[in-house]
Coordinates of C-alpha atoms in Angstrom, one line a residue:
X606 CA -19.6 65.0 195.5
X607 CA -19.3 62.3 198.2
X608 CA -15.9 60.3 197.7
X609 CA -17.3 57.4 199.7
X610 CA -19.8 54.7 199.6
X611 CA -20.7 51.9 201.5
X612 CA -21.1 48.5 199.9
X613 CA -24.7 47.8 200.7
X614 CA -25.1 51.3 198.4
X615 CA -22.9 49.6 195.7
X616 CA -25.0 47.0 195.8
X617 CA -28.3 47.7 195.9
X618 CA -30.3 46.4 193.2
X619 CA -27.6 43.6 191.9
X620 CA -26.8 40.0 192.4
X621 CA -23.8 38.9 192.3
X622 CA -22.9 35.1 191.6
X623 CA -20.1 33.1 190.7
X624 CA -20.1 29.7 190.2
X625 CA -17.4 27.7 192.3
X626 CA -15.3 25.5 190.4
X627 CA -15.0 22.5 193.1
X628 CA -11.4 20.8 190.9
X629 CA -10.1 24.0 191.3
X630 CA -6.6 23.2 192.0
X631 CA -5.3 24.4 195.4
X632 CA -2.3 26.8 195.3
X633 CA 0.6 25.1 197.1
X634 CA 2.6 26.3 200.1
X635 CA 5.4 26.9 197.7
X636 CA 3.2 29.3 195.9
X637 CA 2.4 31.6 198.7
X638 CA 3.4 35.2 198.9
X639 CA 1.6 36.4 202.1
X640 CA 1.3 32.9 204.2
X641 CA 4.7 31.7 206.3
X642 CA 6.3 35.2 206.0
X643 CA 6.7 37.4 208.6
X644 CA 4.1 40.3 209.1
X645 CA 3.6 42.9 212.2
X646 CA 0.6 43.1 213.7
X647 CA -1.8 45.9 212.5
X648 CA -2.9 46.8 216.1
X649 CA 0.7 47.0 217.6
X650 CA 1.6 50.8 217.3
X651 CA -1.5 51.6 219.0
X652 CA -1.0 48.8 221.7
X653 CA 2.4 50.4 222.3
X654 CA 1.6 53.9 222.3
X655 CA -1.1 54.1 224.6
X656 CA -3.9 54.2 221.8
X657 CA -5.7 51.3 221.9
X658 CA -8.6 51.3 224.0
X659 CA -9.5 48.3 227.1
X660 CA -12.7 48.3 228.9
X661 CA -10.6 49.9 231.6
X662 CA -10.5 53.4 229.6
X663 CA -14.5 53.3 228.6
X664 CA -16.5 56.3 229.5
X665 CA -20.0 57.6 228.3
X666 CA -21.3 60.9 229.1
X667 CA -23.0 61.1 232.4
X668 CA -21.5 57.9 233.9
X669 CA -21.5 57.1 237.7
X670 CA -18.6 55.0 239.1
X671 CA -19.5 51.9 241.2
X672 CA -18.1 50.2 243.9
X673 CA -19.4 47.3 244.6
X674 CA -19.4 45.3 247.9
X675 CA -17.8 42.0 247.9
X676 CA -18.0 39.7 250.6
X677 CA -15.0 39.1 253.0
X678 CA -15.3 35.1 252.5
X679 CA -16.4 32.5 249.7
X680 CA -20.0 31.8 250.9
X681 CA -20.5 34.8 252.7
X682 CA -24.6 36.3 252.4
X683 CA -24.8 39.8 253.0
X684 CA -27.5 40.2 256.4
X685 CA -27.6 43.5 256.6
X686 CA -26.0 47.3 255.8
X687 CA -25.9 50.8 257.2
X688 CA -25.1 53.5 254.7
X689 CA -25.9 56.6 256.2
X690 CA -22.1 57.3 256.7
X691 CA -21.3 56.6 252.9
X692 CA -24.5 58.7 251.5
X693 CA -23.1 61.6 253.0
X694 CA -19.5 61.5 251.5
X695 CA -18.9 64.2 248.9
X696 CA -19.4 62.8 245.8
X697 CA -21.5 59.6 246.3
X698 CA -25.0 59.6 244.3
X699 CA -26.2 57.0 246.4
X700 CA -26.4 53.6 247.7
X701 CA -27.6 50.2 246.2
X702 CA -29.4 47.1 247.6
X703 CA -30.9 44.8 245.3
X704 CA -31.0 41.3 246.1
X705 CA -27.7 39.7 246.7
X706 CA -26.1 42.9 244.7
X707 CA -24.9 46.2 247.0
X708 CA -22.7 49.1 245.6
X709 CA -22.0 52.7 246.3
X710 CA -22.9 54.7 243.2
X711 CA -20.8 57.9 243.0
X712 CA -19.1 60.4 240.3
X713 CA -15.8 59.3 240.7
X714 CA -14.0 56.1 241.3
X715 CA -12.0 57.5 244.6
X716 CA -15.4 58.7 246.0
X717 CA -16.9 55.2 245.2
X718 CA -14.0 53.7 247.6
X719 CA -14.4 56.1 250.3
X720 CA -17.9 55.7 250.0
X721 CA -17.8 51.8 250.0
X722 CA -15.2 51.9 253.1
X723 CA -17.9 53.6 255.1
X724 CA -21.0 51.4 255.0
X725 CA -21.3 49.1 257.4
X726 CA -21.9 46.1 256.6
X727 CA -23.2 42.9 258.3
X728 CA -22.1 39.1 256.7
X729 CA -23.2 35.9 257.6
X730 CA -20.0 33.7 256.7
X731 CA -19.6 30.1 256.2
X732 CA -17.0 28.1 258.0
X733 CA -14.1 26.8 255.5
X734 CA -11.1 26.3 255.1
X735 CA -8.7 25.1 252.9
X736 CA -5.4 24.1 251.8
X737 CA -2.2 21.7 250.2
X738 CA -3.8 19.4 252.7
X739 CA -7.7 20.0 251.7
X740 CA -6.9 19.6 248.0
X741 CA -4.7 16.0 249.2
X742 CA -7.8 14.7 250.7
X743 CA -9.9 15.0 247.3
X744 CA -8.4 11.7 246.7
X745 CA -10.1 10.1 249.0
X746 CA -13.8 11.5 248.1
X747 CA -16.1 8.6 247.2
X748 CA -18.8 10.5 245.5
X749 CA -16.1 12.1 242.4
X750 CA -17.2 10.3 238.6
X751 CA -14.1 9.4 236.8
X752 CA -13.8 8.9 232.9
X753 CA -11.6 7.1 231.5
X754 CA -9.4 9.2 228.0
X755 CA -7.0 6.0 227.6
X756 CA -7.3 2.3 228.1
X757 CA -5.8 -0.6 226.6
X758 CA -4.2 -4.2 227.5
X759 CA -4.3 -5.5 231.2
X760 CA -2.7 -3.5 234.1
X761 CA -2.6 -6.3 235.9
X762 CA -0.4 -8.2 233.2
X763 CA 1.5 -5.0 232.6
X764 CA 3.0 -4.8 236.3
X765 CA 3.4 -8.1 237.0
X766 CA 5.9 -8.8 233.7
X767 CA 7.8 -5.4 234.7
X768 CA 11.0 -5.7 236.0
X769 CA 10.9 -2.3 238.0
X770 CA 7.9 -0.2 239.4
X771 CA 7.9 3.5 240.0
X772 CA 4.9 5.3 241.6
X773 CA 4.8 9.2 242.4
X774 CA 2.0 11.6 243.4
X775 CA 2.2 15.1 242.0
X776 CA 0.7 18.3 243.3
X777 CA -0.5 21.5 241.6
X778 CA -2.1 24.4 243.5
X779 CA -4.7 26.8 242.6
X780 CA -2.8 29.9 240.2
X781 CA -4.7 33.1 238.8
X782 CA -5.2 33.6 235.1
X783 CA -3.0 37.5 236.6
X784 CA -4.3 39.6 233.4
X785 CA -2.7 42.5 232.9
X786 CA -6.1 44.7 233.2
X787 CA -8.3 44.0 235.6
X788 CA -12.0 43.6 234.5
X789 CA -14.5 46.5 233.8
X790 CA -17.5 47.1 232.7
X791 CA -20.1 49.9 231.6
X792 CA -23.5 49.4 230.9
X793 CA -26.3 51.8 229.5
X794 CA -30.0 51.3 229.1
X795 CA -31.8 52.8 226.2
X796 CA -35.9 52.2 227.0
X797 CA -35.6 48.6 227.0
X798 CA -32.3 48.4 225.2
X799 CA -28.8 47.3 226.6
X800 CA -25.5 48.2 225.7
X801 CA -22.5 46.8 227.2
X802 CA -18.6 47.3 227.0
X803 CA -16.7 44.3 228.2
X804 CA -13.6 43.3 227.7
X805 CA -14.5 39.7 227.1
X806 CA -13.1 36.8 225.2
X807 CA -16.8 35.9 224.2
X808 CA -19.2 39.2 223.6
X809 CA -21.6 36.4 222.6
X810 CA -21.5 34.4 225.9
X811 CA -21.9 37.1 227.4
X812 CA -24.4 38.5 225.8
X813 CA -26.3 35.3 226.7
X814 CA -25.3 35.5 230.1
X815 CA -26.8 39.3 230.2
X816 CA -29.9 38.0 228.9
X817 CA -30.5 35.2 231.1
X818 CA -29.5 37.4 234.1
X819 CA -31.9 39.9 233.6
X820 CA -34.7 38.2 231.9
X821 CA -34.5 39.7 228.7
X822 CA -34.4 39.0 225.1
X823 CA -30.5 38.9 223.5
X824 CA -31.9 40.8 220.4
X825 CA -32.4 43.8 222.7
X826 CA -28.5 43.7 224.1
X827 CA -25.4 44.8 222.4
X828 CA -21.8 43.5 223.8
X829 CA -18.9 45.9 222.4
X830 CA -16.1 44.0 223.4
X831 CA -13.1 46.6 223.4
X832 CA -9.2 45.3 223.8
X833 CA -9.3 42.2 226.3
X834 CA -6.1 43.0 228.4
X835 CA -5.0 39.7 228.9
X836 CA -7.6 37.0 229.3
X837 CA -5.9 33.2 229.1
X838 CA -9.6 31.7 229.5
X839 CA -10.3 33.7 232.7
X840 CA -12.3 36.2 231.0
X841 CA -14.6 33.7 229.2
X842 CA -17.2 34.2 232.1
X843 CA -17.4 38.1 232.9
X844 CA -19.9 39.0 236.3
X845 CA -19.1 43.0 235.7
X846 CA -21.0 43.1 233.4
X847 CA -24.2 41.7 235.0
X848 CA -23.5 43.9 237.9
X849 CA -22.9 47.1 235.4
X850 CA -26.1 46.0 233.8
X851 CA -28.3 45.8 237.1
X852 CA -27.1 49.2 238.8
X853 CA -27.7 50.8 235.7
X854 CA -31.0 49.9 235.2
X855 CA -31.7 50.8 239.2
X856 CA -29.9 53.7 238.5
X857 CA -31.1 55.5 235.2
X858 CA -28.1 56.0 234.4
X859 CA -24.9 54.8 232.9
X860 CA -22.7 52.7 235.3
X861 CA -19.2 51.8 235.3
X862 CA -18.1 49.1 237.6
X863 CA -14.6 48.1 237.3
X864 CA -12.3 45.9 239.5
X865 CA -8.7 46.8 241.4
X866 CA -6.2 44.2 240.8
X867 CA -7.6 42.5 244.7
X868 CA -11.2 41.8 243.1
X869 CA -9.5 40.3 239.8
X870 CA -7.6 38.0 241.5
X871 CA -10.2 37.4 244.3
X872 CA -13.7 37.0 242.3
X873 CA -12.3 35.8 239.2
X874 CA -11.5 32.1 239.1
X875 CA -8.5 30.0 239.0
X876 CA -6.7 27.0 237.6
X877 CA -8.3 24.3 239.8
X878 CA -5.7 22.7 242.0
X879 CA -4.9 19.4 241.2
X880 CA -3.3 15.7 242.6
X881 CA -2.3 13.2 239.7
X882 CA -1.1 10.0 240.9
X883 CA 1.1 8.3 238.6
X884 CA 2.0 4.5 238.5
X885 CA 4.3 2.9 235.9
X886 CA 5.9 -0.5 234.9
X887 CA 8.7 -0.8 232.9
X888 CA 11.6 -3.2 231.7
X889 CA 15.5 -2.6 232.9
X890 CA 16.4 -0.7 230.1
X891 CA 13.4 1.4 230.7
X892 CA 10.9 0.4 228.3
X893 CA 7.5 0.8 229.5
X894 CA 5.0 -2.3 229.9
X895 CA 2.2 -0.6 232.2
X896 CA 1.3 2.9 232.9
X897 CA -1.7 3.9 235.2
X898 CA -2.4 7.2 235.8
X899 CA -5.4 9.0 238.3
X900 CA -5.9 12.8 238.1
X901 CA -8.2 14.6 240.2
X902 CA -8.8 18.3 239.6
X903 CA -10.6 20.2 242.1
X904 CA -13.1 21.6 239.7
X905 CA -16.2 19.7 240.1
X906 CA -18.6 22.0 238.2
X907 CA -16.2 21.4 235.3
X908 CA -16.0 17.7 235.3
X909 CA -14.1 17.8 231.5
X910 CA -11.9 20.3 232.9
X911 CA -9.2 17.7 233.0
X912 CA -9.3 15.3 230.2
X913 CA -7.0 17.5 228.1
X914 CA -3.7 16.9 227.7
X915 CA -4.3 13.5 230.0
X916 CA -3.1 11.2 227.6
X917 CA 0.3 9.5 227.4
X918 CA 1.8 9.4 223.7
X919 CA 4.9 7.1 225.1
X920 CA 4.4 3.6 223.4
X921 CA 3.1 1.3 226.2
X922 CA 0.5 -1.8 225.8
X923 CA -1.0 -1.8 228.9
X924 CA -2.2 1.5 230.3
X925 CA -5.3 3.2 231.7
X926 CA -5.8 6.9 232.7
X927 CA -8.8 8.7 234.6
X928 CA -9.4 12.0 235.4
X929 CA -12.2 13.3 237.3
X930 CA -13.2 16.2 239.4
X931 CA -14.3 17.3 243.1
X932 CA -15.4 20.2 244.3
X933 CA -13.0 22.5 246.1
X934 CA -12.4 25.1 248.1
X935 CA -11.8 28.2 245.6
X936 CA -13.5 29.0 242.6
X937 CA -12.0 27.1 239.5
X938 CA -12.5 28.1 235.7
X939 CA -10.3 28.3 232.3
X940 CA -7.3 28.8 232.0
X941 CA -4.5 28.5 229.1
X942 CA -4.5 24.9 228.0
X943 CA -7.0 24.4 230.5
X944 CA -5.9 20.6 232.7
X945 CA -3.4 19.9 229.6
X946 CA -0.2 21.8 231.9
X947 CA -1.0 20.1 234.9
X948 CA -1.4 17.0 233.1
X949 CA 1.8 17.5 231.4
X950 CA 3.4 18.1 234.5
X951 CA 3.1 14.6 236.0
X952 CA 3.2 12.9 232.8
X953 CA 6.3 14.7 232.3
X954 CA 8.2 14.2 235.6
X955 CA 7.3 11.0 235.8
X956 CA 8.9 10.0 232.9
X957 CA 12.3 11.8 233.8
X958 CA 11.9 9.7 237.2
X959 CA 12.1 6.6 235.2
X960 CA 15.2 7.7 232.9
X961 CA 16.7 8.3 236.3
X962 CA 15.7 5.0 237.4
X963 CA 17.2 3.5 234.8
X964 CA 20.4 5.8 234.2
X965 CA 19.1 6.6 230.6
X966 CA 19.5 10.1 228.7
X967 CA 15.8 12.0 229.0
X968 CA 15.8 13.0 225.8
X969 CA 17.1 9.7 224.3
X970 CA 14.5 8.0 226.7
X971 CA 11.8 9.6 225.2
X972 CA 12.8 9.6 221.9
X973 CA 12.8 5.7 222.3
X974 CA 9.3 5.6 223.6
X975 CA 7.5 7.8 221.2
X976 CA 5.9 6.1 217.8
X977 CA 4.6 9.8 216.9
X978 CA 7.1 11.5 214.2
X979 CA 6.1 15.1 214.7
X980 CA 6.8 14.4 218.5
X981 CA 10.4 13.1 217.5
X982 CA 10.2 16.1 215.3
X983 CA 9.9 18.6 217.7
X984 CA 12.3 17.1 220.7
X985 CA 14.9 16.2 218.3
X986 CA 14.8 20.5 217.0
X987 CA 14.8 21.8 220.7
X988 CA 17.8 19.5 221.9
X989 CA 19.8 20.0 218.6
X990 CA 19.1 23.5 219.1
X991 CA 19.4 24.1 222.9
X992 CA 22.7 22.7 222.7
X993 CA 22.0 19.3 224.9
X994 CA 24.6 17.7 226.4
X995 CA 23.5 13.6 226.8
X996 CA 24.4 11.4 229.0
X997 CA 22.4 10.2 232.2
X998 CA 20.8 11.9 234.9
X999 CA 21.8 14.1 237.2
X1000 CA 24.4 15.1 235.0
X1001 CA 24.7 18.4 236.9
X1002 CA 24.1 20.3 234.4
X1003 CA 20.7 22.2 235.4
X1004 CA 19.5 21.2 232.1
X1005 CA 15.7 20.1 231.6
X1006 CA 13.6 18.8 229.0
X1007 CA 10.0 17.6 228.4
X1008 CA 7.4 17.5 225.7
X1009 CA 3.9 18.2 225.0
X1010 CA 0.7 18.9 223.0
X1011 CA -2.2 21.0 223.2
X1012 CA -5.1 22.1 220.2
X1013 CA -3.3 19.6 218.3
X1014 CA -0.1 21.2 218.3
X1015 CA 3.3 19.5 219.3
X1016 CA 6.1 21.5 221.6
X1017 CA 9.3 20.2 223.0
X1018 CA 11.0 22.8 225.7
X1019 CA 14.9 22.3 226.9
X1020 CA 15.4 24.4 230.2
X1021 CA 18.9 25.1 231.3
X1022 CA 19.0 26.9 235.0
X1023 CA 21.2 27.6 238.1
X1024 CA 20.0 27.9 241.9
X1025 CA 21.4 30.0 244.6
X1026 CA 19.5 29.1 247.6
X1027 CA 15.6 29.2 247.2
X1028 CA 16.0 31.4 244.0
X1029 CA 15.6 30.1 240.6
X1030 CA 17.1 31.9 237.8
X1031 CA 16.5 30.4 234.4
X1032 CA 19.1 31.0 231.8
X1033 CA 17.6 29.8 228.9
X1034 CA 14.5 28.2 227.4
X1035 CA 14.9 26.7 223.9
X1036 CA 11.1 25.9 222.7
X1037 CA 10.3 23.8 219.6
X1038 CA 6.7 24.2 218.4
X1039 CA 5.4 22.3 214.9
X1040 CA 1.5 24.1 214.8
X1041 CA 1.1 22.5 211.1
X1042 CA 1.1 25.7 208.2
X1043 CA 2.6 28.3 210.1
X1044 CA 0.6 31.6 208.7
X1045 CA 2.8 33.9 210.4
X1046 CA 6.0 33.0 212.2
X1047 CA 6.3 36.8 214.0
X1048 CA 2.7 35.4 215.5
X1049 CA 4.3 32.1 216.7
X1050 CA 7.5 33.3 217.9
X1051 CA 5.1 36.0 219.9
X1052 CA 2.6 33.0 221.2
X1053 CA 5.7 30.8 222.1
X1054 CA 7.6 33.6 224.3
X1055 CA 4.7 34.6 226.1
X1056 CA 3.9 31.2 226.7
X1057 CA 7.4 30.7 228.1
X1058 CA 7.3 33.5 230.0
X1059 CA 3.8 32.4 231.8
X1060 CA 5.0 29.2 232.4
X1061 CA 7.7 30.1 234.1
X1062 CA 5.6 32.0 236.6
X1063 CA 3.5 29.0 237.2
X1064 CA 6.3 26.3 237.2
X1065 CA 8.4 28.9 239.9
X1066 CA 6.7 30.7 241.6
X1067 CA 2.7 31.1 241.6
X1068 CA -0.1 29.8 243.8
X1069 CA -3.2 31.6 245.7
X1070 CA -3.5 31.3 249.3
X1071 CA -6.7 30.2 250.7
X1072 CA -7.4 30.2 254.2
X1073 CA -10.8 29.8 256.3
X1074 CA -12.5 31.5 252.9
X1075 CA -10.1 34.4 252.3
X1076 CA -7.2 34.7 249.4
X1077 CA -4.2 36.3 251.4
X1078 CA -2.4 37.0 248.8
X1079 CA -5.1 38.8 245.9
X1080 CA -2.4 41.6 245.4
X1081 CA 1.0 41.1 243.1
X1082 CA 2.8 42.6 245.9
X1083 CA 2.6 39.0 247.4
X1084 CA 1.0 36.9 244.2
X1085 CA 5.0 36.5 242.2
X1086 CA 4.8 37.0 238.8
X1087 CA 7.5 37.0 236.6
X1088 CA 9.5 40.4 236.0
X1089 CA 11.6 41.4 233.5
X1090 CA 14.7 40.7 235.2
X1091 CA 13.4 37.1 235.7
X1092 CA 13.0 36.7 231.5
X1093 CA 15.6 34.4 230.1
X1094 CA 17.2 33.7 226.7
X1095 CA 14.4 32.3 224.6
X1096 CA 14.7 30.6 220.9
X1097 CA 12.0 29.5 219.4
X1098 CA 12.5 26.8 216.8
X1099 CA 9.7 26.9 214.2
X1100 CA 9.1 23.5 212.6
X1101 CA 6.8 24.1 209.6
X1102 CA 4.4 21.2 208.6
X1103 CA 2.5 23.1 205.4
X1104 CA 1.3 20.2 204.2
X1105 CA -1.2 19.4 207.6
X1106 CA -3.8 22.9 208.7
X1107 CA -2.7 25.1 210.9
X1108 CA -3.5 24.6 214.2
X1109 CA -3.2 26.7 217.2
X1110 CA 0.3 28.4 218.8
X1111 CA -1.3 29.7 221.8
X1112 CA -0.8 27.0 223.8
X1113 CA 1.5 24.5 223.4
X1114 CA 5.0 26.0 223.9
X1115 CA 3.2 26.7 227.1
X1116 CA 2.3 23.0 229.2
X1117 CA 5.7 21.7 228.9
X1118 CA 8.0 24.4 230.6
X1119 CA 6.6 23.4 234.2
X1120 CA 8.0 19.8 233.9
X1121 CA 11.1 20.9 231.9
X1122 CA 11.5 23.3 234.4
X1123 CA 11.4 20.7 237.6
X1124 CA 13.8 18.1 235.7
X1125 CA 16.2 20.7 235.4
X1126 CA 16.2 20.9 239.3
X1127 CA 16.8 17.2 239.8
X1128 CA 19.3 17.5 236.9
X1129 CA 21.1 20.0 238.9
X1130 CA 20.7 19.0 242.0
X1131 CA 19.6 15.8 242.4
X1132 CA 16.4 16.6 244.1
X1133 CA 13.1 15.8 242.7
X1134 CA 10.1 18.4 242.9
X1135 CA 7.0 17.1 242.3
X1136 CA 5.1 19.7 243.7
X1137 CA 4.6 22.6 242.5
X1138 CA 5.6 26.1 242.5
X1139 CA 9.2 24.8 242.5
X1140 CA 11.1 27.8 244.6
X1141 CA 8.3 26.8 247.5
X1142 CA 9.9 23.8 247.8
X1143 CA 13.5 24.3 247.6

């Protein structure tokens, strides 16, 4: 007899209802036996050992292996091709030219490449260029919308009762989401029916992307979204899969197209680059009486793209920030915490600037300027716990602090680092994260590392070149990432809150390692960096 059965069988025929007790009293935090302890993840064994399955290792029986052609440029239009040369290569199927979309359809990847190497191809390419100094000129675009995410008092009142007035301009460049696996995608037609495997943070976008690209009803496609690889945002939009969906219905046949680490970086989309100008007002001791702040993010399709993260939680009457967008010269997109770093980063600096100003402690200053408890909370755990030594700055230390919060979760980071010529090495990173009811602290201590870890890459060393069009460096043989040997002593400091929902640890450990990273510098050396990555400017 069959020793299994499914629970629409166990239920067929019944209804089952229960009447919900709305006084039911809530169990407390206190009362928990799952909740707040520690629990491994039931998908890390087969992460580990190989098992678990991306959208990298997807095959279906009788499967061709695209390659498709890519433009040299942004703005490139494809005017022509010759692909006698490629059709004849042992193991191509073909060649395909639809539209705006070519590829080389063949059995293996290897014999897609050689395939794809061999057509000739003819681009019409628009002239462009870009750079630090393209992305410094945003500021002066006239046609950018700004919206305003603080305001209160008079500015003008503000700077005229301050004793002192600091302004700074801050720079961030375009970085890559850098996901460990690349995208890929296979698609298979069934009659009128699509299936697609994706490795995307949102099947159901997608799904909706597939059915507007195509012209087709969403009830007729299915998304399998296998492990993501890494995604950070980036792989919210996913284009491999429209292509994988197009050749295949040319085709008649299953198609894989998948992307080498040069397309990932290259076709995907970045942080948007960013210039935050920062003016403030304060008293002698330091105590802040205006505080204007103007980001522009070169993201101008993504005009919210910046309001996170933009406002100051320092206590200050008069103050008014605006963020707004312009289009640039690289595609930008999501990325983790989305503006909020780069916001952070300014706000951040900018506040150690004044401490300096002022000869004040940076975490005392702070902790003078913030009404917010669970802010106090947090700073007050990572410099207990980090060890910091007070006094004002440079002390010469190499120590760093700053603060920050993201989906409504609070973070403080100390840094402590040394410098031997251009190169960085950071000791240790002490991170202090209140996420409200922690449900699993393994979880958060895992979020808050990795987010440490990321940071670090884009507070030290990332940013994509752009030139006349082209990324120059698409490959992590000249993109830096962090390596193992560049991982420093991280504590994480969990500062429970079960009485307020969880919210999310994904993020915020994350936007405030860039600035704590940068005061460190001027802590140590008495230079300020206000552009970033930091070893660039060393």
């Amino acid at each position: 007899p069959a020793r299994t059965a499914s629970y629409a069988d166990l239920l067929a025929g019944k209804r089952l209802e229960r009447r919900v007790d709305r006084q039911a009293p809530l169990t407390p935090a206190t009362g928990f036996t799952v909740m707040g302890r520690h629990a491994a993840r039931v998908d890390a064994v087969a992460r580990v050992t190989g098992k678990a399955v991306y959208s990298q290792d997807v095959s279906v029986p009788g499967m061709l292996f695209a390659k498709v052609l890519r433009p040299p440029s942004y703005g490139a239009e494809l005017v022509s091709l010759n692909a006698a040369a490629a059709e004849t290569w042992p193991g191509v199927v073909g060649v395909i030219h639809e539209g705006r979309l070519a590829a080389v359809l063949a059995e293996n990847d290897e014999a897609a490449e050689m395939g794809a190497r061999l057509v000739r191809a003819t681009w019409n390419e628009v002239p462009n260029s870009s750079g630090r100094w393209e992305i410094a000129q945003l500021l002066q675009e006239t046609d950018v919308e700004s919206v305003t995410t603080q305001e209160a008092g008079s500015l003008e009142d503000g700077f005229k009762s301050a004793a002192h007035t600091l302004e700074s301009i801050y720079l961030i460049p375009y970085i890559s989401n850098a996901p460990m696996e690349p995208r890929a995608a296979v698609a298979a037609w069934s009659g009128d029916r699509l299936t697609v495997w994706a490795g995307s943070q949102r099947p159901f976008g997608v799904r909706d992307d597939l059915a507007r690209a195509l012209n087709i009803d969403e009830a007729n496609i299915r998304v399998i979204s296998p492990e993501v690889g890494g995604g950070f945002g980036g792989k919210s939009i996913y284009p491999a899969a429209i292509e994988a969906a197009r050749l295949a219905k040319v085709a008649g046949k299953p198609v894989r197209v998948a992307y080498t680490r040069a397309e990932e970086t290259t076709w995907a989309t970045f942080r948007p680059a960013a210039i935050i100008q920062v003016k403030s007002g304060f008293k002698a001791d330091g105590t802040l009486v205006a505080w204007q702040s103007h980001a522009l993010h070169a993201a101008k399709d993504r005009a919210m793209i910046g309001r996170r993260g933009s406002e100051t939680p320092y206590a200050v009457e008069n103050i008014e920030v605006t963020v707004a967008a312009a289009k640039g010269p690289a595609p930008a997109g999501s990325f983790r915490s989305l503006g909020g770093a780069v916001n952070h980063f300014a706000r951040e600096v900018h506040m150690d600037e004044i401490a300096a100003a002022v000869g004040a402690d940076p975490v005392e200053y702070r902790l003078r300027q913030l009404p917010d408890a669970r802010y106090r909370r947090v700073l007050e755990a990572a410099a207990d716990r980090f060890g910091w030594v007070a006094g004002g700055t440079p002390s010469g230390q190499g120590q760093g602090v700053a603060i920050g919060l993201d989906v409504g979760s609070y973070a403080a980071i100390c840094v402590g680092l040394d410098i031997q010529g251009t190169e960085v090495t950071v000791k240790k990173v002490t991170a202090a994260v209140d996420c409200g009811q922690i449900v699993n602290p393994d979880g958060v201590v895992n979020q808050i590392e990795g987010s440490v870890v990321m940071g670090l890459g884009s507070a030290l060393y990332e940013a994509i070149e752009v030139e006349g069009g082209r990324v120059l460096n698409a490959n992590w043989s000249r993109y830096r990432l962090p390596r193992m040997t560049n991982v420093p002593q991280i504590e994480s400091v969990l500062v429970d809150n079960p009485e307020i929902p969880s919210t999310g640890a994904g993020e915020p450990a994350f936007v405030p390692v860039a600035p704590a990273c940068s005061n460190a510098v001027f802590d140590l050396t008495k230079r300020r960096i206000r552009e970033l990555p930091i070893v660039r400017q060393l």
